[in-house]
Short mmCIF file of C-alpha atoms in Angstrom, two decimals:
data_model
loop_
_atom_site.label_atom_id
_atom_site.label_comp_id
_atom_site.label_asym_id
_atom_site.label_seq_id
_atom_site.Cartn_x
_atom_site.Cartn_y
_atom_site.Cartn_z
CA MET T 215 -0.02 0.40 -0.10
CA PHE T 216 2.69 2.08 0.95
CA LEU T 217 4.92 1.62 -1.99
CA LEU T 218 1.94 2.54 -4.19
CA ILE T 219 0.99 5.62 -2.84
CA SER T 220 4.73 6.62 -2.57
CA SER T 221 4.42 5.67 -7.52
CA ALA T 222 1.28 7.72 -7.63
CA SER T 223 2.86 10.63 -4.85
CA ILE T 224 5.60 10.72 -7.99
CA TRP T 225 3.48 10.78 -10.27
CA ILE T 226 1.37 13.08 -9.41
CA SER T 227 4.59 15.55 -8.26
CA GLY T 228 5.44 14.68 -12.35
CA CYS T 229 2.36 15.98 -14.20
CA GLN T 230 2.39 19.24 -10.82
CA THR T 231 6.36 19.40 -12.22
CA GLU T 232 4.99 20.08 -15.68
CA GLU T 233 2.50 21.70 -15.98
CA LEU T 234 4.47 24.45 -13.33
CA ILE T 235 6.36 24.46 -16.16
CA LYS T 236 4.28 25.51 -18.97
CA LYS T 237 2.85 28.26 -17.20
CA LEU T 238 6.91 29.45 -16.50
CA LYS T 239 6.61 30.07 -20.17
CA HIS T 240 3.36 31.71 -19.96
CA ASP T 241 3.03 35.89 -21.28
CA ASN T 242 1.25 37.13 -17.40
CA PRO T 243 4.63 37.71 -14.90
CA ALA T 244 1.72 36.50 -12.11
CA VAL T 245 1.04 33.35 -13.49
CA ARG T 246 4.48 32.86 -13.42
CA VAL T 247 5.37 34.01 -10.20
CA ASN T 248 2.60 31.43 -9.14
CA ALA T 249 3.63 28.90 -10.86
CA ILE T 250 8.18 29.34 -9.42
CA TRP T 251 6.61 30.56 -5.72
CA LYS T 252 4.62 26.77 -6.48
CA LEU T 253 8.10 24.66 -7.97
CA GLY T 254 9.30 26.35 -4.49
CA LYS T 255 7.15 24.29 -2.87
CA ILE T 256 7.76 21.13 -4.27
CA GLY T 257 11.43 21.66 -3.85
CA PHE T 258 13.82 19.29 -4.90
CA ARG T 259 10.56 17.36 -6.77
CA GLY T 260 10.66 20.49 -9.17
CA LYS T 261 14.07 19.42 -10.41
CA GLY T 262 13.16 18.96 -14.31
CA ALA T 263 11.95 23.03 -14.14
CA VAL T 264 15.84 24.13 -13.63
CA PRO T 265 16.66 24.92 -17.46
CA VAL T 266 13.60 26.98 -17.37
CA LEU T 267 13.76 28.70 -14.20
CA THR T 268 17.46 29.26 -15.24
CA GLN T 269 16.02 31.40 -18.21
CA SER T 270 13.63 33.62 -15.51
CA LEU T 271 16.50 34.61 -14.06
CA GLN T 272 17.38 36.86 -17.38
CA ASN T 273 14.13 37.16 -17.70
CA GLY T 274 13.81 40.91 -17.13
CA ASN T 275 10.82 41.08 -13.99
CA ASN T 276 12.08 41.89 -10.58
CA TRP T 277 9.83 40.08 -8.81
CA VAL T 278 10.51 36.92 -11.85
CA PHE T 279 14.33 36.46 -10.63
CA LEU T 280 13.35 37.27 -7.20
CA ASP T 281 11.91 34.06 -6.19
CA SER T 282 13.07 32.37 -9.42
CA ALA T 283 16.32 32.32 -7.30
CA GLU T 284 15.04 30.99 -3.99
CA THR T 285 13.07 28.47 -6.07
CA LEU T 286 16.06 26.99 -7.64
CA LYS T 287 17.65 27.29 -3.99
CA LYS T 288 15.10 24.98 -2.59
CA ILE T 289 15.35 22.75 -5.74
CA GLY T 290 18.94 21.94 -4.51
CA THR T 291 20.78 20.16 -7.75
CA PRO T 292 24.38 21.45 -8.75
CA ASP T 293 22.61 23.59 -11.55
CA ALA T 294 20.27 25.36 -9.27
CA VAL T 295 23.49 26.34 -7.52
CA LYS T 296 25.48 27.55 -10.58
CA ALA T 297 22.73 29.25 -12.31
CA ILE T 298 22.46 31.20 -8.61
CA GLU T 299 25.65 31.17 -8.00
CA ASN T 300 26.42 33.10 -11.79
CA SER T 301 23.07 35.51 -10.59
CA THR T 302 24.35 36.87 -7.40
CA PRO T 303 25.88 40.15 -8.96
CA ASP T 304 22.86 40.60 -10.39
CA LEU T 305 21.08 39.61 -7.27
CA ILE T 306 23.13 42.26 -5.16
CA GLN T 307 22.70 44.82 -8.08
CA LEU T 308 19.20 44.71 -7.45
CA LEU T 309 20.10 46.30 -3.39
CA GLN T 310 20.45 49.44 -5.07
CA ASP T 311 16.57 49.37 -7.42
CA LYS T 312 14.92 52.56 -5.91
CA ASP T 313 11.55 50.59 -5.13
CA ILE T 314 11.68 50.13 -1.56
CA GLY T 315 9.79 46.32 -2.23
CA ILE T 316 12.80 45.28 -4.63
CA ARG T 317 14.90 46.64 -2.48
CA GLY T 318 14.03 44.89 0.52
CA ASN T 319 13.28 41.26 -0.84
CA THR T 320 16.48 41.35 -2.36
CA ALA T 321 18.03 41.51 0.44
CA ARG T 322 15.70 38.35 2.04
CA THR T 323 15.93 36.78 -1.08
CA LEU T 324 20.28 36.49 -0.83
CA GLY T 325 19.94 35.31 2.51
CA ILE T 326 17.54 32.93 1.64
CA ILE T 327 20.53 31.94 -0.83
CA GLY T 328 23.05 31.85 1.67
CA THR T 329 25.54 34.35 -0.56
CA LYS T 330 28.14 35.79 1.30
CA ASP T 331 29.89 37.92 -1.09
CA ALA T 332 25.90 40.35 -0.68
CA VAL T 333 27.66 40.93 2.58
CA PRO T 334 29.42 44.62 1.88
CA ALA T 335 26.83 45.14 0.00
CA LEU T 336 23.63 44.17 2.81
CA ILE T 337 25.16 46.04 5.72
CA LYS T 338 25.96 48.96 3.04
CA LEU T 339 21.74 48.69 2.86
CA LEU T 340 21.65 49.05 6.54
CA GLN T 341 21.81 52.81 6.36
CA ASP T 342 18.95 52.21 4.16
CA ALA T 343 16.29 55.28 5.45
CA GLU T 344 13.27 52.64 4.29
CA GLY T 345 12.18 50.58 7.84
CA PHE T 346 11.52 48.01 6.19
CA VAL T 347 14.62 47.88 3.82
CA ARG T 348 16.64 47.83 7.06
CA SER T 349 15.24 45.21 8.58
CA ARG T 350 15.12 42.58 5.54
CA SER T 351 19.02 43.33 5.67
CA ILE T 352 19.40 43.07 9.51
CA GLU T 353 17.10 39.25 8.55
CA ALA T 354 19.23 38.55 5.62
CA LEU T 355 23.12 39.17 6.75
CA GLY T 356 21.54 37.05 10.53
CA LYS T 357 20.74 34.24 7.88
CA ILE T 358 24.53 34.22 5.84
CA GLY T 359 25.64 34.75 9.74
CA SER T 360 28.86 37.13 8.35
CA LYS T 361 30.57 37.94 10.99
CA ASP T 362 31.22 41.35 9.50
CA ALA T 363 28.17 42.36 9.84
CA VAL T 364 28.89 42.34 13.14
CA PRO T 365 30.60 46.01 14.17
CA ALA T 366 27.89 47.52 11.74
CA LEU T 367 25.02 46.16 13.36
CA ILE T 368 26.45 46.74 17.01
CA GLN T 369 26.33 50.32 16.11
CA LEU T 370 23.18 50.48 14.09
CA LEU T 371 21.99 48.75 17.85
CA HIS T 372 23.05 51.83 19.74
CA GLN T 373 21.72 54.12 17.62
CA GLY T 374 18.95 53.29 18.82
CA GLN T 375 16.41 53.22 16.01
CA ASP T 376 12.39 51.79 16.62
CA VAL T 377 12.38 48.93 19.33
CA GLY T 378 11.21 46.04 15.81
CA ILE T 379 14.75 47.28 14.40
CA CYS T 380 16.19 47.06 17.94
CA SER T 381 15.55 42.84 18.06
CA ALA T 382 16.51 42.12 14.40
CA ILE T 383 19.25 43.64 15.72
CA ALA T 384 19.66 41.99 18.62
CA LYS T 385 18.60 38.36 16.98
CA THR T 386 20.48 38.65 14.49
CA LEU T 387 24.19 39.06 17.00
CA LYS T 388 22.77 36.21 18.58
CA ARG T 389 22.51 33.91 15.65
CA ILE T 390 25.71 35.47 14.67
CA GLY T 391 26.68 34.74 17.69
CA THR T 392 30.17 36.25 18.19
CA PRO T 393 32.11 36.96 21.57
CA LYS T 394 31.05 40.45 21.13
CA ALA T 395 27.78 40.30 18.90
CA LEU T 396 26.92 38.35 21.78
CA LYS T 397 28.14 41.36 24.36
CA ALA T 398 26.48 43.57 22.31
CA VAL T 399 23.23 41.95 22.62
CA LYS T 400 23.66 41.39 26.79
CA GLU T 401 24.43 45.01 27.15
CA TYR T 402 20.90 46.35 24.43
CA ALA T 403 19.00 43.35 27.26
CA SER T 404 19.48 44.73 30.10
CA GLN T 405 19.19 48.08 28.64
CA GLN T 406 15.47 47.12 28.25
#
């Protein structure tokens, strides 16, 4: 019985992947983003979509680009990882976009895919005028776990940003876990 269910599950996910691959070629970016999101949910089982997702990294729509990069990370095959590595410079460039949503979500994507090359640009983004963008950069630096970010995060913590930003900084510093980072978290907690 288990084998039958398991085989049916594989067959369904294979059919689902084929349908989603067709939708990746749709003219409407919203349809493509929805298909990309669903492929991210099935992860490795969506590996047949890697070539089309790789092409999606070059299609000119920033939302499709960001979601494609995240989905390639979730699929995780060697060719998916290579596509992400090749797109890293373009992702880092998007951190300078005029759109707040693009900047913030690019920071989030870079954190999800764990791009250490983005650390200097993410540190710079800690000074962005928008709290949303700063918050996403803080989270990304925490996911990447970069010790290089500790001084900038501590400095931002001492600037007394709003409580949400300070909490995110403390969480990130704790996650990075260097003695200097943990000391700053302890000092921050004692002042609350």
